[in-house]
Amino acid sequence: MKHITLLVPEGAILGSVEGPRQVLTEANKLLLGMGKPALFKIQLVGLTREVKAAGGIYTVYTDATIHDVPHTDLVLIPALDGDLAKAVQANAEFMPWIVQQYQTGAEVASLCVGAFLLASTGLVNGRKCATHWMAANAFRKMFPEVELVEDSIITDEHRIYSSGGAFSYLNLVLYLLEKFAGREIAVVMSKAFQIDIDRRSQSPFVIFQGQKDHEDDLIKQAQEFIEANYQEKISVDDLASNFYLGRRNLERRFKKATCNTVLEYIQRVKMEAAKMRFESSQDNVNEVMFTVGYSDPKAFRATFKKITGLSPLEYRNKYNKVAGALQVN
């Protein structure tokens, strides 16, 4: 039987505690119904036997504290609520215990912004990690030594797993179920809980908000210029000239401040504008393309799919209210 320790940190988001517990418990029931032994022993483990969750609205009564668990097979770290830096600090006592478990053979998985607690242990320094796209800028700032994989829903590296944002943690739970119990069990659970199995990217859900949490005022001005003039064809050389910088200097400062190259930032701003047009208007693909300053349909479609994971038409049909209604009818 695989011992799964589902941590209950102070300020945990309740759904990311109860969701995995419920899916794994139902998987056990399914196995028993098939005449097979239950596979998982699931324990809720905290720093204390009573833990406040969801901003203090709920109290979770844990099965044990970390001091009662000398060894486990898998540590699940749920999402944290509120100010993430403060939440990590409030749960610092977990960190050496998680490291010890990993060093003695346990696997470790973080759910959504539980990645902040995982990264605070140092276990993913120099490794890949996923988290909610809305927390990506804060994560990069707090953990520059971690390779944030912003578009991924799941990472799997050296017995450490992480998942993208919000309810996509359930995709990681299914991934682990398939690994430990087999594809058949994972598929049945995906159907029972209506989770889209094998979904691996959160790109279609990302809303690009710019990366202005830095101190380089000149680069902020360049970002604002790009955002105000996304309809135009903006070259890196023209942008450098506008702000009296050499191209190499602009590229260096821009990358340092935003974690994007200038070209990547221009593309993301344009594609975000295109997404909004597809969501709210009946413009066709070419009309949207011209609106955001592209003239090459092939380049526009390729860039759009690279950033969103969907073709322009797929995105419009998925998120445009009128287009969606036509599909239903």
Short mmCIF file of C-alpha atoms in Angstrom, two decimals:
data_model
loop_
_atom_site.label_atom_id
_atom_site.label_comp_id
_atom_site.label_asym_id
_atom_site.label_seq_id
_atom_site.Cartn_x
_atom_site.Cartn_y
_atom_site.Cartn_z
CA MET A 1 0.00 0.00 0.00
CA LYS A 2 1.32 3.44 -0.95
CA HIS A 3 1.41 5.90 1.94
CA ILE A 4 0.26 9.32 0.76
CA THR A 5 0.78 12.28 3.06
CA LEU A 6 -1.56 15.10 2.11
CA LEU A 7 -0.24 18.16 3.88
CA VAL A 8 -2.63 20.66 5.44
CA PRO A 9 -0.67 23.93 5.67
CA GLU A 10 -1.90 26.95 7.55
CA GLY A 11 -4.10 28.90 5.12
CA ALA A 12 -4.52 26.00 2.72
CA ILE A 13 -7.07 26.31 -0.06
CA LEU A 14 -9.59 23.73 1.07
CA GLY A 15 -10.44 22.38 -2.39
CA SER A 16 -6.85 21.38 -3.06
CA VAL A 17 -6.89 19.32 0.14
CA GLU A 18 -10.31 17.71 -0.26
CA GLY A 19 -10.13 17.25 -4.05
CA PRO A 20 -7.10 14.91 -4.08
CA ARG A 21 -8.33 13.12 -0.95
CA GLN A 22 -11.68 12.42 -2.57
CA VAL A 23 -10.24 11.23 -5.90
CA LEU A 24 -7.72 8.91 -4.23
CA THR A 25 -10.35 7.58 -1.81
CA GLU A 26 -12.72 6.80 -4.68
CA ALA A 27 -9.88 5.07 -6.53
CA ASN A 28 -9.47 2.80 -3.50
CA LYS A 29 -13.20 2.04 -3.56
CA LEU A 30 -13.02 1.23 -7.26
CA LEU A 31 -10.13 -1.17 -6.71
CA LEU A 32 -11.99 -2.90 -3.86
CA GLY A 33 -15.05 -3.20 -6.09
CA MET A 34 -12.89 -4.93 -8.70
CA GLY A 35 -11.78 -7.46 -6.10
CA LYS A 36 -8.36 -5.87 -5.74
CA PRO A 37 -6.75 -4.47 -2.59
CA ALA A 38 -6.89 -0.76 -1.88
CA LEU A 39 -3.68 0.89 -3.07
CA PHE A 40 -3.48 4.11 -1.07
CA LYS A 41 -3.26 4.97 2.61
CA ILE A 42 -4.16 8.66 2.71
CA GLN A 43 -3.32 10.79 5.74
CA LEU A 44 -4.04 14.45 6.32
CA VAL A 45 -0.95 15.79 8.06
CA GLY A 46 -0.38 19.24 9.52
CA LEU A 47 1.86 21.09 11.92
CA THR A 48 -0.96 20.74 14.46
CA ARG A 49 -4.05 18.53 14.78
CA GLU A 50 -6.36 21.44 13.93
CA VAL A 51 -5.56 23.73 10.98
CA LYS A 52 -7.40 26.81 9.80
CA ALA A 53 -8.09 26.80 6.05
CA ALA A 54 -9.57 29.21 3.49
CA GLY A 55 -8.80 32.32 5.48
CA GLY A 56 -10.07 30.79 8.73
CA ILE A 57 -13.53 29.92 7.42
CA TYR A 58 -12.92 26.18 7.89
CA THR A 59 -11.03 24.05 10.37
CA VAL A 60 -9.38 20.86 9.12
CA TYR A 61 -8.84 18.12 11.70
CA THR A 62 -5.70 16.28 10.61
CA ASP A 63 -4.93 12.60 11.12
CA ALA A 64 -1.42 13.34 12.36
CA THR A 65 1.31 15.96 12.59
CA ILE A 66 4.62 15.76 10.74
CA HIS A 67 6.23 14.58 13.98
CA ASP A 68 4.04 11.45 13.83
CA VAL A 69 5.16 10.55 10.27
CA PRO A 70 8.75 9.29 10.12
CA HIS A 71 8.41 8.09 6.52
CA THR A 72 5.96 8.38 3.66
CA ASP A 73 5.90 7.45 -0.03
CA LEU A 74 4.35 10.61 -1.51
CA VAL A 75 4.00 14.12 -0.11
CA LEU A 76 1.21 16.22 -1.64
CA ILE A 77 1.53 19.98 -1.06
CA PRO A 78 -1.81 21.79 -1.63
CA ALA A 79 -2.33 25.37 -2.72
CA LEU A 80 -1.88 28.23 -0.28
CA ASP A 81 -4.21 31.19 0.18
CA GLY A 82 -3.54 34.93 0.46
CA ASP A 83 -0.12 36.58 0.53
CA LEU A 84 2.12 33.75 -0.66
CA ALA A 85 5.33 35.04 0.93
CA LYS A 86 3.58 35.22 4.32
CA ALA A 87 1.91 31.85 3.76
CA VAL A 88 5.27 30.22 3.06
CA GLN A 89 6.74 31.80 6.18
CA ALA A 90 3.80 30.57 8.29
CA ASN A 91 4.46 27.03 7.07
CA ALA A 92 8.27 27.07 7.25
CA GLU A 93 8.29 24.17 9.72
CA PHE A 94 7.18 21.85 6.90
CA MET A 95 10.30 22.54 4.82
CA PRO A 96 12.97 20.44 6.58
CA TRP A 97 10.47 17.60 6.97
CA ILE A 98 9.69 17.64 3.21
CA VAL A 99 13.40 17.67 2.39
CA GLN A 100 14.04 14.78 4.78
CA GLN A 101 11.22 12.73 3.23
CA TYR A 102 12.57 13.35 -0.27
CA GLN A 103 16.11 12.44 0.76
CA THR A 104 14.90 9.14 2.20
CA GLY A 105 13.08 8.16 -0.99
CA ALA A 106 9.66 9.84 -0.96
CA GLU A 107 8.17 11.55 -3.99
CA VAL A 108 6.92 15.13 -3.64
CA ALA A 109 4.15 16.88 -5.58
CA SER A 110 2.88 20.46 -5.39
CA LEU A 111 -0.60 21.57 -6.43
CA CYS A 112 -1.08 25.01 -8.00
CA VAL A 113 0.58 27.69 -5.81
CA GLY A 114 1.68 25.00 -3.39
CA ALA A 115 4.72 25.32 -5.69
CA PHE A 116 5.81 28.28 -3.54
CA LEU A 117 6.18 26.01 -0.50
CA LEU A 118 7.89 23.35 -2.63
CA ALA A 119 10.33 25.88 -4.10
CA SER A 120 11.12 27.23 -0.63
CA THR A 121 12.61 23.84 0.26
CA GLY A 122 15.30 24.25 -2.42
CA LEU A 123 14.39 20.88 -3.96
CA VAL A 124 13.55 22.38 -7.36
CA ASN A 125 16.53 24.72 -7.69
CA GLY A 126 17.79 24.25 -11.24
CA ARG A 127 14.75 22.12 -12.06
CA LYS A 128 11.41 22.64 -13.75
CA CYS A 129 8.34 23.68 -11.78
CA ALA A 130 4.79 24.73 -12.71
CA THR A 131 2.34 26.95 -10.86
CA HIS A 132 -0.72 29.08 -11.59
CA TRP A 133 -0.05 31.47 -14.47
CA MET A 134 -1.37 34.37 -12.38
CA ALA A 135 1.40 33.77 -9.84
CA ALA A 136 4.18 33.36 -12.42
CA ASN A 137 5.73 36.81 -12.00
CA ALA A 138 5.78 36.53 -8.20
CA PHE A 139 7.25 33.03 -8.45
CA ARG A 140 10.08 34.16 -10.73
CA LYS A 141 10.90 37.02 -8.38
CA MET A 142 10.96 34.81 -5.27
CA PHE A 143 12.71 31.83 -6.88
CA PRO A 144 14.98 32.96 -9.73
CA GLU A 145 17.00 29.73 -9.45
CA VAL A 146 13.95 27.61 -10.40
CA GLU A 147 13.05 27.00 -14.05
CA LEU A 148 9.40 28.06 -14.13
CA VAL A 149 7.49 26.27 -16.89
CA GLU A 150 4.64 28.71 -17.26
CA ASP A 151 2.53 26.92 -19.87
CA SER A 152 2.68 23.41 -18.41
CA ILE A 153 0.03 21.79 -16.26
CA ILE A 154 2.33 18.99 -15.10
CA THR A 155 6.06 18.63 -14.50
CA ASP A 156 7.73 15.34 -13.58
CA GLU A 157 11.42 15.39 -12.75
CA HIS A 158 13.55 13.41 -10.28
CA ARG A 159 10.58 12.20 -8.15
CA ILE A 160 9.21 15.73 -7.92
CA TYR A 161 5.95 16.78 -9.56
CA SER A 162 4.16 20.09 -9.87
CA SER A 163 0.92 21.26 -11.44
CA GLY A 164 -0.46 24.39 -13.02
CA GLY A 165 -3.19 26.58 -11.65
CA ALA A 166 -6.53 26.20 -9.93
CA PHE A 167 -8.40 22.95 -10.58
CA SER A 168 -5.76 21.65 -12.98
CA TYR A 169 -4.21 20.05 -9.90
CA LEU A 170 -6.72 17.28 -10.58
CA ASN A 171 -4.85 16.54 -13.81
CA LEU A 172 -1.74 15.89 -11.73
CA VAL A 173 -3.76 13.62 -9.40
CA LEU A 174 -4.90 11.61 -12.45
CA TYR A 175 -1.31 11.53 -13.73
CA LEU A 176 -0.16 10.08 -10.42
CA LEU A 177 -3.10 7.65 -10.36
CA GLU A 178 -2.10 6.34 -13.78
CA LYS A 179 1.49 5.96 -12.64
CA PHE A 180 0.63 4.10 -9.44
CA ALA A 181 -2.63 2.28 -10.30
CA GLY A 182 -2.64 2.05 -14.10
CA ARG A 183 -4.38 3.70 -17.02
CA GLU A 184 -7.70 1.91 -16.49
CA ILE A 185 -8.18 3.32 -12.98
CA ALA A 186 -7.13 6.81 -14.07
CA VAL A 187 -9.59 6.79 -16.98
CA VAL A 188 -12.49 5.66 -14.77
CA MET A 189 -11.70 8.39 -12.23
CA SER A 190 -11.45 11.00 -15.00
CA LYS A 191 -14.94 10.00 -16.11
CA ALA A 192 -16.35 9.83 -12.60
CA PHE A 193 -15.06 13.30 -11.70
CA GLN A 194 -15.39 14.66 -15.26
CA ILE A 195 -11.74 15.69 -15.49
CA ASP A 196 -10.25 16.08 -18.97
CA ILE A 197 -7.51 13.46 -18.82
CA ASP A 198 -4.18 14.05 -20.61
CA ARG A 199 -4.60 17.83 -20.64
CA ARG A 200 -1.03 19.11 -20.38
CA SER A 201 -1.10 22.87 -21.06
CA GLN A 202 -2.62 25.88 -19.30
CA SER A 203 -1.73 28.16 -22.24
CA PRO A 204 -5.35 28.58 -23.45
CA PHE A 205 -6.27 29.99 -20.04
CA VAL A 206 -3.42 32.48 -19.64
CA ILE A 207 -4.28 36.19 -19.61
CA PHE A 208 -1.10 38.14 -20.29
CA GLN A 209 -0.94 41.00 -17.80
CA GLY A 210 2.52 42.35 -18.53
CA GLN A 211 5.50 42.03 -16.24
CA LYS A 212 5.98 45.39 -14.55
CA ASP A 213 6.98 44.27 -11.08
CA HIS A 214 10.50 45.64 -11.52
CA GLU A 215 12.41 48.88 -10.93
CA ASP A 216 13.57 49.75 -14.47
CA ASP A 217 11.39 52.77 -15.29
CA LEU A 218 12.69 53.08 -18.85
CA ILE A 219 11.73 49.49 -19.61
CA LYS A 220 8.29 50.12 -18.09
CA GLN A 221 7.91 53.00 -20.54
CA ALA A 222 8.93 50.69 -23.39
CA GLN A 223 6.36 48.12 -22.23
CA GLU A 224 3.65 50.78 -22.08
CA PHE A 225 4.60 51.95 -25.57
CA ILE A 226 4.24 48.41 -26.93
CA GLU A 227 0.87 47.96 -25.22
CA ALA A 228 -0.44 51.30 -26.52
CA ASN A 229 0.74 50.64 -30.10
CA TYR A 230 0.13 46.92 -30.55
CA GLN A 231 -1.78 47.63 -33.78
CA GLU A 232 1.46 48.81 -35.39
CA LYS A 233 4.44 46.87 -36.67
CA ILE A 234 6.98 47.49 -33.91
CA SER A 235 10.60 46.57 -34.56
CA VAL A 236 13.21 46.15 -31.84
CA ASP A 237 15.45 48.68 -33.59
CA ASP A 238 12.69 51.31 -33.71
CA LEU A 239 11.89 50.73 -30.03
CA ALA A 240 15.56 51.10 -29.09
CA SER A 241 15.77 54.31 -31.10
CA ASN A 242 12.63 55.73 -29.48
CA PHE A 243 14.17 55.32 -26.03
CA TYR A 244 17.71 56.33 -27.03
CA LEU A 245 19.19 52.92 -26.27
CA GLY A 246 21.37 50.63 -28.31
CA ARG A 247 19.60 47.45 -29.40
CA ARG A 248 21.80 45.16 -27.31
CA ASN A 249 21.36 47.34 -24.23
CA LEU A 250 17.59 47.39 -24.67
CA GLU A 251 17.46 43.61 -25.14
CA ARG A 252 19.61 43.00 -22.05
CA ARG A 253 17.63 45.34 -19.79
CA PHE A 254 14.26 44.17 -21.14
CA LYS A 255 15.05 40.49 -20.58
CA LYS A 256 16.39 41.16 -17.09
CA ALA A 257 13.29 43.17 -16.10
CA THR A 258 10.51 41.12 -17.71
CA CYS A 259 11.95 37.63 -18.30
CA ASN A 260 10.88 38.07 -21.95
CA THR A 261 12.83 39.25 -24.95
CA VAL A 262 11.44 42.37 -26.61
CA LEU A 263 10.10 40.29 -29.50
CA GLU A 264 8.42 37.81 -27.13
CA TYR A 265 6.79 40.67 -25.25
CA ILE A 266 5.52 42.28 -28.47
CA GLN A 267 4.10 38.94 -29.59
CA ARG A 268 2.39 38.28 -26.25
CA VAL A 269 0.80 41.75 -26.18
CA LYS A 270 -0.46 41.34 -29.75
CA MET A 271 -1.78 37.85 -29.11
CA GLU A 272 -3.57 38.98 -25.94
CA ALA A 273 -5.29 41.69 -27.99
CA ALA A 274 -6.18 39.10 -30.63
CA LYS A 275 -7.65 36.79 -27.97
CA MET A 276 -9.87 39.60 -26.70
CA ARG A 277 -11.11 40.27 -30.24
CA PHE A 278 -11.89 36.59 -30.79
CA GLU A 279 -13.78 36.48 -27.49
CA SER A 280 -15.86 39.61 -28.00
CA SER A 281 -16.35 40.23 -31.72
CA GLN A 282 -17.47 38.41 -34.85
CA ASP A 283 -14.36 39.43 -36.78
CA ASN A 284 -12.85 36.65 -38.87
CA VAL A 285 -9.24 35.53 -38.47
CA ASN A 286 -7.85 37.88 -41.12
CA GLU A 287 -9.66 40.88 -39.67
CA VAL A 288 -8.27 40.17 -36.21
CA MET A 289 -4.83 39.59 -37.70
CA PHE A 290 -4.78 43.04 -39.34
CA THR A 291 -6.20 44.66 -36.18
CA VAL A 292 -3.19 43.53 -34.13
CA GLY A 293 -0.61 44.54 -36.72
CA TYR A 294 0.09 41.30 -38.59
CA SER A 295 -0.03 40.94 -42.37
CA ASP A 296 1.28 37.39 -42.77
CA PRO A 297 -1.49 34.84 -42.02
CA LYS A 298 0.99 31.98 -41.59
CA ALA A 299 3.09 33.90 -39.06
CA PHE A 300 -0.01 35.08 -37.18
CA ARG A 301 -1.49 31.59 -36.89
CA ALA A 302 1.83 30.05 -35.87
CA THR A 303 2.47 32.68 -33.18
CA PHE A 304 -1.10 32.47 -31.88
CA LYS A 305 -0.91 28.68 -31.54
CA LYS A 306 2.54 28.82 -29.91
CA ILE A 307 1.25 31.17 -27.21
CA THR A 308 -2.28 29.82 -26.64
CA GLY A 309 -1.95 26.17 -27.61
CA LEU A 310 -4.96 26.58 -29.94
CA SER A 311 -5.45 27.76 -33.50
CA PRO A 312 -7.23 31.12 -33.90
CA LEU A 313 -10.41 29.36 -35.07
CA GLU A 314 -10.30 26.84 -32.21
CA TYR A 315 -9.85 29.67 -29.71
CA ARG A 316 -12.73 31.69 -31.18
CA ASN A 317 -15.07 28.67 -31.17
CA LYS A 318 -14.13 27.85 -27.58
CA TYR A 319 -14.41 31.29 -25.99
CA ASN A 320 -16.70 33.42 -28.16
CA LYS A 321 -20.23 33.36 -26.77
CA VAL A 322 -22.00 33.53 -30.13
CA ALA A 323 -19.68 30.99 -31.75
CA GLY A 324 -20.10 28.66 -28.77
CA ALA A 325 -23.88 28.96 -28.96
CA LEU A 326 -23.84 28.12 -32.66
CA GLN A 327 -21.80 25.00 -31.93
CA VAL A 328 -24.26 23.89 -29.24
CA ASN A 329 -27.21 24.43 -31.56
#
